């Protein structure tokens, strides 16, 4: 049994201590249906440590997490990976520096670049056209971006860190595509540049030989993982690992205090600790169970004529492709939810994404297999509507830096009237929250066409309000 936060909170709840302190529910059973959870919900009272100056039970929990992953230092995050990404980028920022970041990074990385007035150079992923997926960031792409940045700044490669703040990549992606983090790290470190990996979807990696290594094992300087995404942990929970000397840990801790609440939830921190404890004790066996489920899924669907499972993802991500059929990804997603009561993670143009975790059951897999076989029998090779590729929108002309454009006066115009104007707001499909358009970029016809197509087919597009998009007033 783990002698951690849960045991300590549960023991305290059984005492006769009366709470003349926050939270306002006072652990009173009359508070309603959430009362059973409130009995363990406290604030930073005596004997229960403080996340922002951990020296007791929270520090011990973080040290156990660091030992589990093999990191030098681990921090609990109760503002999700978002808080970790904002803190990590801020800790490496410097006036006028360049951040090399994957174009398919989460919007939190863009926000961090904005807040720290960083110049941005994008790293573009390879495209897996067979499944309409964004692929990995190639190590050679990173190397070329470093060389080009140094050449443009006329900088000495031995002093690259004076020009380049750092490198941020997402691995695995939302879709489960992993990059070669070990080789990217070797390139980054050869120039003395830190590597931050958004591994929000990879807290389970590195604990089974059939899965990719995690980025801590690959030597990344900062790794952020959402425990709630792939481990049995409450929504909003995450961890941040730090290694090496390229990132100033004092700065990092200061920014963690800034970007996280001063009243961290003990329920969330307990959820992190319990999820990691399960990973430590049962992780390999449960990950093997995921592997068996995926293999079963692939085997039983191998005879399908139209529905395909992408083989390029890590085992827990199931990309269900209906490319070149009469279905769109959104139609597949909606049909699985409405007819079969199977709620998937997200839908894209030609596929839908199902996620497996250590808590999935055989019953769930059986129902998904049966539903997909049923749908396959109703599918034809008649093509669904074509979509303008997102990759056509990823490299528009940049008229202003993000940090300048985002705070300028703006107005809304109809999408059809926005061509040639400068974006004043982020536009992204959600999920996954990856910007298709960034403030300061020129709005071009492929982007307008791509957005109109997706709105017309029921996709959720953030940054578009009743067919209008925010543009800079200065364009007038």
Short mmCIF file of C-alpha atoms in Angstrom, two decimals:
data_model
loop_
_atom_site.label_atom_id
_atom_site.label_comp_id
_atom_site.label_asym_id
_atom_site.label_seq_id
_atom_site.Cartn_x
_atom_site.Cartn_y
_atom_site.Cartn_z
CA UNK A 1 0.00 0.00 0.00
CA UNK A 2 1.19 3.49 -0.83
CA UNK A 3 1.72 5.68 2.24
CA UNK A 4 0.92 8.88 0.43
CA UNK A 5 -1.58 11.70 0.08
CA UNK A 6 -4.69 9.54 -0.03
CA UNK A 7 -3.82 7.65 3.15
CA UNK A 8 -3.00 10.87 4.94
CA UNK A 9 -6.16 12.64 3.78
CA UNK A 10 -8.36 9.65 4.59
CA UNK A 11 -6.88 9.33 8.06
CA UNK A 12 -7.41 13.06 8.70
CA UNK A 13 -11.04 12.85 7.53
CA UNK A 14 -11.70 10.29 10.29
CA UNK A 15 -10.42 12.58 13.08
CA UNK A 16 -12.49 15.05 15.10
CA UNK A 17 -10.67 18.13 13.77
CA UNK A 18 -13.23 20.83 12.98
CA UNK A 19 -12.35 23.00 9.93
CA UNK A 20 -12.39 26.70 10.70
CA UNK A 21 -10.62 27.17 7.37
CA UNK A 22 -11.20 26.87 3.62
CA UNK A 23 -12.77 25.26 1.56
CA UNK A 24 -16.27 26.52 2.24
CA UNK A 25 -17.93 23.11 2.03
CA UNK A 26 -16.32 22.33 5.42
CA UNK A 27 -16.44 18.61 4.55
CA UNK A 28 -20.11 18.70 5.58
CA UNK A 29 -22.21 15.78 4.24
CA UNK A 30 -25.10 18.24 3.73
CA UNK A 31 -23.28 19.84 0.79
CA UNK A 32 -25.00 17.54 -1.69
CA UNK A 33 -24.05 14.74 -4.08
CA UNK A 34 -20.35 15.69 -4.12
CA UNK A 35 -20.01 15.43 -0.34
CA UNK A 36 -18.17 12.06 -0.49
CA UNK A 37 -15.39 13.75 -2.46
CA UNK A 38 -15.31 16.82 -0.22
CA UNK A 39 -14.37 14.76 2.82
CA UNK A 40 -10.85 14.53 1.36
CA UNK A 41 -10.72 18.08 0.01
CA UNK A 42 -8.61 20.39 2.15
CA UNK A 43 -6.31 23.36 1.80
CA UNK A 44 -2.68 23.79 2.93
CA UNK A 45 -3.29 23.13 6.61
CA UNK A 46 -0.63 22.04 9.09
CA UNK A 47 0.99 18.75 8.25
CA UNK A 48 -0.14 18.62 4.61
CA UNK A 49 2.68 20.45 2.85
CA UNK A 50 2.44 23.09 0.08
CA UNK A 51 2.87 22.40 -3.63
CA UNK A 52 4.77 25.66 -4.16
CA UNK A 53 7.27 24.98 -1.38
CA UNK A 54 7.06 21.23 -1.05
CA UNK A 55 8.98 19.73 1.85
CA UNK A 56 6.76 16.95 3.19
CA UNK A 57 4.16 14.57 1.75
CA UNK A 58 3.89 16.40 -1.60
CA UNK A 59 7.64 16.51 -2.01
CA UNK A 60 7.82 12.78 -1.29
CA UNK A 61 5.14 12.12 -3.91
CA UNK A 62 7.03 14.16 -6.51
CA UNK A 63 10.28 12.39 -5.69
CA UNK A 64 8.57 9.00 -6.17
CA UNK A 65 7.33 10.22 -9.55
CA UNK A 66 10.84 11.31 -10.54
CA UNK A 67 12.22 7.92 -9.56
CA UNK A 68 9.50 6.16 -11.56
CA UNK A 69 10.31 8.03 -14.77
CA UNK A 70 14.05 8.38 -14.16
CA UNK A 71 14.00 12.18 -14.13
CA UNK A 72 16.15 14.37 -11.94
CA UNK A 73 13.22 16.49 -10.80
CA UNK A 74 9.45 16.14 -11.21
CA UNK A 75 6.67 18.62 -10.47
CA UNK A 76 2.95 17.94 -10.10
CA UNK A 77 0.77 20.12 -12.34
CA UNK A 78 -2.81 20.86 -11.41
CA UNK A 79 -3.36 23.27 -14.32
CA UNK A 80 -2.78 20.52 -16.87
CA UNK A 81 0.02 20.34 -19.41
CA UNK A 82 -0.96 23.88 -20.38
CA UNK A 83 0.55 25.26 -17.16
CA UNK A 84 3.67 23.16 -17.69
CA UNK A 85 4.16 24.34 -21.28
CA UNK A 86 3.68 27.99 -20.34
CA UNK A 87 6.21 27.62 -17.52
CA UNK A 88 8.77 25.66 -19.53
CA UNK A 89 8.85 28.09 -22.44
CA UNK A 90 8.99 31.09 -20.10
CA UNK A 91 11.98 29.56 -18.31
CA UNK A 92 14.08 29.51 -21.49
CA UNK A 93 12.85 32.76 -23.05
CA UNK A 94 15.06 35.77 -23.72
CA UNK A 95 14.48 39.11 -25.40
CA UNK A 96 14.65 38.81 -29.18
CA UNK A 97 15.35 35.08 -29.13
CA UNK A 98 13.92 32.56 -31.58
CA UNK A 99 11.79 29.59 -30.54
CA UNK A 100 11.91 26.63 -32.90
CA UNK A 101 8.52 24.95 -32.51
CA UNK A 102 6.55 22.33 -34.37
CA UNK A 103 3.74 23.92 -36.34
CA UNK A 104 1.41 21.26 -34.94
CA UNK A 105 2.11 22.23 -31.32
CA UNK A 106 -0.82 22.80 -28.98
CA UNK A 107 -2.07 26.38 -28.73
CA UNK A 108 -0.51 26.67 -25.25
CA UNK A 109 2.94 26.79 -26.88
CA UNK A 110 1.78 29.62 -29.14
CA UNK A 111 0.45 31.44 -26.10
CA UNK A 112 3.80 31.01 -24.38
CA UNK A 113 5.59 32.43 -27.43
CA UNK A 114 3.24 35.42 -27.38
CA UNK A 115 3.59 36.08 -23.65
CA UNK A 116 7.38 35.99 -23.86
CA UNK A 117 7.63 38.02 -27.10
CA UNK A 118 9.56 35.26 -28.82
CA UNK A 119 10.23 35.16 -32.54
CA UNK A 120 9.04 31.86 -33.95
CA UNK A 121 10.38 29.53 -36.62
CA UNK A 122 8.15 26.60 -37.39
CA UNK A 123 9.18 22.98 -37.77
CA UNK A 124 6.84 21.26 -40.20
CA UNK A 125 5.96 17.57 -39.75
CA UNK A 126 6.11 15.03 -42.50
CA UNK A 127 2.73 14.17 -43.99
CA UNK A 128 1.34 10.63 -43.99
CA UNK A 129 -0.89 11.10 -47.01
CA UNK A 130 -2.15 7.51 -46.94
CA UNK A 131 -4.09 8.37 -43.77
CA UNK A 132 -4.17 12.19 -43.98
CA UNK A 133 -2.09 12.46 -40.81
CA UNK A 134 0.60 14.87 -39.71
CA UNK A 135 3.65 12.67 -39.18
CA UNK A 136 6.84 13.07 -37.19
CA UNK A 137 9.23 16.00 -36.99
CA UNK A 138 12.37 14.73 -38.68
CA UNK A 139 15.69 15.32 -36.89
CA UNK A 140 17.10 16.76 -40.13
CA UNK A 141 14.26 19.32 -40.14
CA UNK A 142 15.44 20.48 -36.72
CA UNK A 143 19.08 20.62 -37.81
CA UNK A 144 18.24 22.69 -40.89
CA UNK A 145 16.12 25.10 -38.83
CA UNK A 146 18.98 25.67 -36.39
CA UNK A 147 21.48 26.29 -39.19
CA UNK A 148 19.14 28.65 -41.04
CA UNK A 149 18.36 30.63 -37.87
CA UNK A 150 22.05 31.05 -37.05
CA UNK A 151 22.82 32.07 -40.62
CA UNK A 152 20.07 34.70 -40.62
CA UNK A 153 21.32 36.13 -37.33
CA UNK A 154 24.96 35.86 -38.42
CA UNK A 155 25.56 34.00 -35.17
CA UNK A 156 28.42 31.79 -34.04
CA UNK A 157 27.18 28.15 -33.84
CA UNK A 158 29.11 27.83 -30.57
CA UNK A 159 26.85 30.55 -29.15
CA UNK A 160 23.59 29.25 -30.58
CA UNK A 161 21.85 29.44 -27.20
CA UNK A 162 22.26 33.23 -27.28
CA UNK A 163 20.02 33.31 -30.35
CA UNK A 164 17.79 30.24 -30.05
CA UNK A 165 15.73 30.02 -26.86
CA UNK A 166 14.92 26.36 -27.38
CA UNK A 167 13.10 23.74 -29.39
CA UNK A 168 9.55 22.51 -28.71
CA UNK A 169 8.08 19.42 -30.33
CA UNK A 170 4.98 17.35 -29.62
CA UNK A 171 5.57 13.61 -29.33
CA UNK A 172 3.43 11.62 -29.41
CA UNK A 173 0.96 13.79 -31.28
CA UNK A 174 -2.74 13.75 -30.53
CA UNK A 175 -2.97 11.07 -33.22
CA UNK A 176 -0.23 8.94 -31.62
CA UNK A 177 2.67 9.67 -33.98
CA UNK A 178 6.08 9.71 -32.27
CA UNK A 179 9.20 11.59 -33.38
CA UNK A 180 12.78 10.47 -32.88
CA UNK A 181 13.29 12.45 -29.69
CA UNK A 182 16.65 10.89 -28.90
CA UNK A 183 18.16 12.08 -32.19
CA UNK A 184 16.49 15.48 -31.98
CA UNK A 185 17.93 15.88 -28.48
CA UNK A 186 21.42 15.01 -29.74
CA UNK A 187 21.17 17.70 -32.42
CA UNK A 188 19.80 20.30 -30.00
CA UNK A 189 22.46 19.61 -27.39
CA UNK A 190 25.26 19.73 -29.94
CA UNK A 191 24.40 23.43 -30.19
CA UNK A 192 23.78 23.86 -26.46
CA UNK A 193 20.05 24.43 -27.08
CA UNK A 194 17.41 22.97 -24.70
CA UNK A 195 14.69 20.63 -25.92
CA UNK A 196 11.16 20.77 -24.50
CA UNK A 197 8.84 17.91 -25.38
CA UNK A 198 5.09 18.19 -25.09
CA UNK A 199 4.44 14.56 -24.22
CA UNK A 200 0.93 15.22 -22.98
CA UNK A 201 -0.27 12.03 -24.67
CA UNK A 202 2.64 9.89 -23.53
CA UNK A 203 2.60 9.51 -19.75
CA UNK A 204 2.24 5.74 -20.29
CA UNK A 205 5.26 5.39 -22.59
CA UNK A 206 8.51 3.75 -21.55
CA UNK A 207 6.98 1.04 -19.35
CA UNK A 208 6.59 -1.74 -21.92
CA UNK A 209 9.01 -2.88 -24.61
CA UNK A 210 6.35 -2.77 -27.33
CA UNK A 211 5.79 0.96 -26.76
CA UNK A 212 8.13 3.83 -27.67
CA UNK A 213 10.54 5.23 -25.11
CA UNK A 214 9.35 8.28 -23.22
CA UNK A 215 11.17 11.56 -23.72
CA UNK A 216 12.78 11.48 -20.29
CA UNK A 217 14.52 8.27 -21.32
CA UNK A 218 15.56 10.01 -24.55
CA UNK A 219 17.27 12.82 -22.62
CA UNK A 220 14.97 15.79 -23.28
CA UNK A 221 15.53 18.73 -20.94
CA UNK A 222 11.88 19.33 -20.02
CA UNK A 223 9.08 16.84 -20.58
CA UNK A 224 5.43 17.61 -19.86
CA UNK A 225 2.95 14.72 -19.56
CA UNK A 226 -0.80 14.82 -18.95
CA UNK A 227 -1.47 12.05 -16.48
CA UNK A 228 -5.20 12.48 -17.07
CA UNK A 229 -4.95 11.71 -20.79
CA UNK A 230 -3.53 8.19 -20.69
CA UNK A 231 -3.38 7.21 -17.00
CA UNK A 232 -6.18 6.78 -14.43
CA UNK A 233 -5.94 10.31 -13.07
CA UNK A 234 -8.46 13.20 -12.84
CA UNK A 235 -8.96 15.67 -15.67
CA UNK A 236 -6.51 18.59 -15.49
CA UNK A 237 -3.66 16.64 -13.87
CA UNK A 238 -0.16 16.44 -15.32
CA UNK A 239 3.53 16.23 -14.42
CA UNK A 240 6.62 18.08 -15.56
CA UNK A 241 10.06 16.44 -15.62
CA UNK A 242 13.33 18.37 -15.84
CA UNK A 243 16.84 17.10 -16.50
CA UNK A 244 20.28 18.49 -17.20
CA UNK A 245 21.65 22.02 -16.86
CA UNK A 246 20.41 23.79 -20.00
CA UNK A 247 17.21 24.95 -18.30
CA UNK A 248 17.43 27.25 -15.28
CA UNK A 249 15.48 25.32 -12.67
CA UNK A 250 15.11 28.32 -10.41
CA UNK A 251 13.39 30.21 -13.21
CA UNK A 252 11.25 27.20 -14.01
CA UNK A 253 10.02 26.91 -10.41
CA UNK A 254 9.14 30.60 -10.35
CA UNK A 255 7.05 30.28 -13.48
CA UNK A 256 5.33 27.15 -12.17
CA UNK A 257 4.24 29.25 -9.19
CA UNK A 258 2.95 31.93 -11.57
CA UNK A 259 1.04 29.66 -13.95
CA UNK A 260 -0.51 27.41 -11.30
CA UNK A 261 -3.11 28.34 -8.72
CA UNK A 262 -1.95 29.25 -5.23
CA UNK A 263 -4.71 26.93 -3.96
CA UNK A 264 -3.85 23.61 -5.58
CA UNK A 265 -6.44 20.85 -5.23
CA UNK A 266 -5.41 18.02 -2.94
CA UNK A 267 -7.88 15.78 -4.77
CA UNK A 268 -6.06 16.41 -8.04
CA UNK A 269 -2.62 15.89 -6.52
CA UNK A 270 -3.85 12.67 -4.89
CA UNK A 271 -5.16 11.56 -8.27
CA UNK A 272 -1.72 12.07 -9.83
CA UNK A 273 -0.02 10.07 -7.10
CA UNK A 274 -2.52 7.21 -7.25
CA UNK A 275 -2.37 7.03 -11.04
CA UNK A 276 1.41 6.83 -10.99
CA UNK A 277 1.30 4.22 -8.24
CA UNK A 278 -0.90 2.02 -10.42
CA UNK A 279 1.48 2.57 -13.34
CA UNK A 280 4.41 1.50 -11.17
CA UNK A 281 2.74 -1.62 -9.77
CA UNK A 282 0.59 -2.84 -12.67
CA UNK A 283 1.69 -0.76 -15.65
CA UNK A 284 3.47 -3.40 -17.68
CA UNK A 285 0.63 -5.91 -17.35
CA UNK A 286 -2.05 -3.35 -18.12
CA UNK A 287 -0.11 -1.96 -21.08
CA UNK A 288 0.17 -5.50 -22.37
CA UNK A 289 -3.61 -5.70 -22.11
CA UNK A 290 -3.91 -2.59 -24.32
CA UNK A 291 -1.58 -4.23 -26.81
CA UNK A 292 -3.72 -7.37 -26.86
CA UNK A 293 -6.86 -5.30 -27.38
CA UNK A 294 -5.34 -3.42 -30.28
CA UNK A 295 -4.13 -6.62 -31.91
CA UNK A 296 -7.59 -8.13 -31.48
CA UNK A 297 -9.14 -5.03 -33.07
CA UNK A 298 -6.74 -5.13 -36.02
CA UNK A 299 -7.23 -8.86 -36.54
CA UNK A 300 -11.02 -8.74 -36.48
CA UNK A 301 -11.18 -5.72 -38.78
CA UNK A 302 -8.60 -7.04 -41.27
CA UNK A 303 -11.39 -8.37 -43.48
CA UNK A 304 -13.10 -4.98 -43.74
CA UNK A 305 -13.18 -3.58 -47.26
CA UNK A 306 -13.41 0.10 -46.38
CA UNK A 307 -12.66 0.79 -42.70
CA UNK A 308 -8.93 0.71 -41.95
CA UNK A 309 -6.81 1.04 -38.81
CA UNK A 310 -3.65 3.13 -39.20
CA UNK A 311 -0.59 1.01 -38.30
CA UNK A 312 1.79 3.93 -37.63
CA UNK A 313 0.57 5.07 -34.21
CA UNK A 314 1.69 4.00 -30.77
CA UNK A 315 -0.56 1.18 -29.49
CA UNK A 316 -3.05 3.21 -27.44
CA UNK A 317 -4.19 5.46 -30.29
CA UNK A 318 -6.62 3.94 -32.78
CA UNK A 319 -6.94 5.94 -36.00
CA UNK A 320 -10.06 4.64 -37.77
CA UNK A 321 -9.76 5.68 -41.40
CA UNK A 322 -12.67 5.96 -43.81
CA UNK A 323 -10.64 7.64 -46.53
CA UNK A 324 -11.95 6.99 -50.06
CA UNK A 325 -15.35 5.91 -48.78
CA UNK A 326 -18.78 7.51 -48.67
CA UNK A 327 -18.18 8.55 -45.05
CA UNK A 328 -16.32 11.52 -43.61
CA UNK A 329 -14.51 11.19 -40.30
CA UNK A 330 -17.21 13.35 -38.69
CA UNK A 331 -19.99 11.16 -40.04
CA UNK A 332 -18.21 8.07 -38.67
CA UNK A 333 -17.74 9.80 -35.31
CA UNK A 334 -21.41 10.87 -35.13
CA UNK A 335 -22.71 7.46 -36.20
CA UNK A 336 -20.65 5.66 -33.55
CA UNK A 337 -21.99 8.03 -30.90
CA UNK A 338 -25.62 8.26 -31.93
CA UNK A 339 -26.35 4.69 -33.06
CA UNK A 340 -23.84 2.63 -31.10
CA UNK A 341 -23.32 4.84 -28.03
CA UNK A 342 -19.55 4.82 -28.51
CA UNK A 343 -17.99 8.21 -27.73
CA UNK A 344 -14.71 8.67 -29.57
CA UNK A 345 -12.04 11.29 -28.81
CA UNK A 346 -12.27 13.36 -31.99
CA UNK A 347 -12.99 13.40 -35.72
CA UNK A 348 -10.97 14.73 -38.61
CA UNK A 349 -11.77 14.87 -42.29
CA UNK A 350 -11.15 11.23 -43.18
CA UNK A 351 -10.75 9.51 -39.82
CA UNK A 352 -11.86 9.39 -36.22
CA UNK A 353 -9.70 8.76 -33.18
CA UNK A 354 -10.37 6.25 -30.40
CA UNK A 355 -8.11 6.19 -27.36
CA UNK A 356 -7.27 3.17 -25.24
CA UNK A 357 -5.96 3.31 -21.69
CA UNK A 358 -5.06 0.89 -18.94
CA UNK A 359 -8.68 1.04 -17.78
CA UNK A 360 -10.35 -0.13 -21.00
CA UNK A 361 -12.44 -3.29 -20.94
CA UNK A 362 -12.93 -6.19 -23.31
CA UNK A 363 -16.59 -5.23 -23.54
CA UNK A 364 -15.69 -1.83 -24.98
CA UNK A 365 -13.46 -3.40 -27.64
CA UNK A 366 -16.13 -5.96 -28.53
CA UNK A 367 -18.70 -3.21 -29.08
CA UNK A 368 -16.30 -1.11 -31.17
CA UNK A 369 -15.38 -4.06 -33.38
CA UNK A 370 -19.04 -4.97 -33.93
CA UNK A 371 -19.96 -1.37 -34.75
CA UNK A 372 -17.10 -0.91 -37.22
CA UNK A 373 -17.91 -4.18 -38.99
CA UNK A 374 -21.51 -3.04 -39.28
CA UNK A 375 -20.45 0.35 -40.66
CA UNK A 376 -18.02 -1.25 -43.08
CA UNK A 377 -20.83 -3.33 -44.54
CA UNK A 378 -22.74 -0.12 -45.26
CA UNK A 379 -19.72 1.68 -46.74
CA UNK A 380 -18.95 2.07 -50.41
CA UNK A 381 -15.96 3.25 -52.38
CA UNK A 382 -17.91 6.32 -53.43
CA UNK A 383 -15.80 9.20 -52.21
CA UNK A 384 -17.03 11.56 -49.52
CA UNK A 385 -16.57 15.30 -50.16
CA UNK A 386 -12.97 16.36 -50.66
CA UNK A 387 -11.45 18.70 -48.09
CA UNK A 388 -8.76 21.28 -48.68
CA UNK A 389 -5.72 19.87 -46.89
CA UNK A 390 -4.79 21.52 -43.61
CA UNK A 391 -1.16 21.38 -44.75
CA UNK A 392 -2.03 23.91 -47.45
CA UNK A 393 -2.86 26.40 -44.68
CA UNK A 394 0.21 25.83 -42.53
CA UNK A 395 2.67 28.18 -44.18
CA UNK A 396 0.99 31.51 -44.92
CA UNK A 397 2.95 34.72 -45.29
CA UNK A 398 3.77 36.27 -41.92
CA UNK A 399 3.07 40.01 -41.94
CA UNK A 400 3.72 40.69 -38.25
CA UNK A 401 5.25 38.76 -35.33
CA UNK A 402 2.72 37.00 -33.13
CA UNK A 403 3.56 39.16 -30.13
CA UNK A 404 2.81 42.35 -32.08
CA UNK A 405 -0.29 41.24 -33.94
CA UNK A 406 -2.18 39.64 -31.05
CA UNK A 407 -2.65 42.87 -29.08
CA UNK A 408 -3.47 45.26 -31.92
CA UNK A 409 -6.92 46.67 -32.58
CA UNK A 410 -9.06 44.34 -34.63
CA UNK A 411 -12.44 43.93 -36.24
CA UNK A 412 -14.53 41.06 -37.53
CA UNK A 413 -15.14 40.50 -41.23
CA UNK A 414 -16.83 37.74 -43.15
CA UNK A 415 -14.51 34.90 -44.09
CA UNK A 416 -15.05 35.52 -47.81
CA UNK A 417 -13.94 39.15 -47.33
CA UNK A 418 -10.86 38.29 -45.25
CA UNK A 419 -8.56 37.12 -48.04
CA UNK A 420 -5.44 39.27 -48.01
CA UNK A 421 -6.10 40.61 -44.51
CA UNK A 422 -3.92 39.96 -41.45
CA UNK A 423 -5.24 37.60 -38.76
CA UNK A 424 -5.77 39.05 -35.31
CA UNK A 425 -6.91 35.86 -33.57
CA UNK A 426 -6.05 32.17 -33.49
CA UNK A 427 -8.23 29.84 -35.53
CA UNK A 428 -8.16 26.15 -34.79
CA UNK A 429 -10.18 22.98 -34.96
CA UNK A 430 -11.03 21.75 -31.47
CA UNK A 431 -10.09 19.16 -30.68
CA UNK A 432 -7.10 19.00 -31.07
CA UNK A 433 -6.45 22.73 -30.47
CA UNK A 434 -3.67 23.12 -33.04
CA UNK A 435 -3.83 26.55 -34.74
CA UNK A 436 -4.51 26.65 -38.46
CA UNK A 437 -4.07 30.42 -38.40
CA UNK A 438 -1.93 32.52 -36.07
CA UNK A 439 -2.21 36.28 -35.39
CA UNK A 440 0.03 38.17 -37.76
CA UNK A 441 -0.40 35.72 -40.64
CA UNK A 442 -1.94 36.61 -43.98
CA UNK A 443 -5.34 35.04 -44.60
CA UNK A 444 -5.22 33.27 -47.93
CA UNK A 445 -7.80 31.56 -50.10
CA UNK A 446 -6.90 27.93 -49.18
CA UNK A 447 -7.44 28.75 -45.51
CA UNK A 448 -10.86 30.33 -46.12
CA UNK A 449 -11.89 27.38 -48.26
CA UNK A 450 -10.66 24.86 -45.68
CA UNK A 451 -12.55 26.54 -42.84
CA UNK A 452 -15.78 26.93 -44.80
CA UNK A 453 -15.65 23.25 -45.75
CA UNK A 454 -15.19 22.13 -42.16
CA UNK A 455 -17.88 24.38 -40.75
CA UNK A 456 -20.22 23.14 -43.46
CA UNK A 457 -19.63 19.55 -42.37
CA UNK A 458 -20.20 20.21 -38.67
CA UNK A 459 -16.65 20.47 -37.34
CA UNK A 460 -15.96 22.72 -34.35
CA UNK A 461 -13.79 25.68 -35.37
CA UNK A 462 -12.64 28.06 -32.65
CA UNK A 463 -11.88 31.65 -33.68
CA UNK A 464 -14.72 31.87 -36.20
CA UNK A 465 -17.86 33.64 -34.97
CA UNK A 466 -20.97 33.37 -37.14
CA UNK A 467 -18.89 33.12 -40.27
CA UNK A 468 -16.61 35.99 -39.31
CA UNK A 469 -12.90 36.12 -38.49
CA UNK A 470 -10.88 38.72 -36.58
CA UNK A 471 -8.47 40.80 -38.68
CA UNK A 472 -6.23 43.78 -37.89
CA UNK A 473 -7.73 47.22 -38.33
CA UNK A 474 -4.42 48.49 -39.72
CA UNK A 475 -5.12 46.55 -42.94
CA UNK A 476 -7.75 49.09 -43.91
#
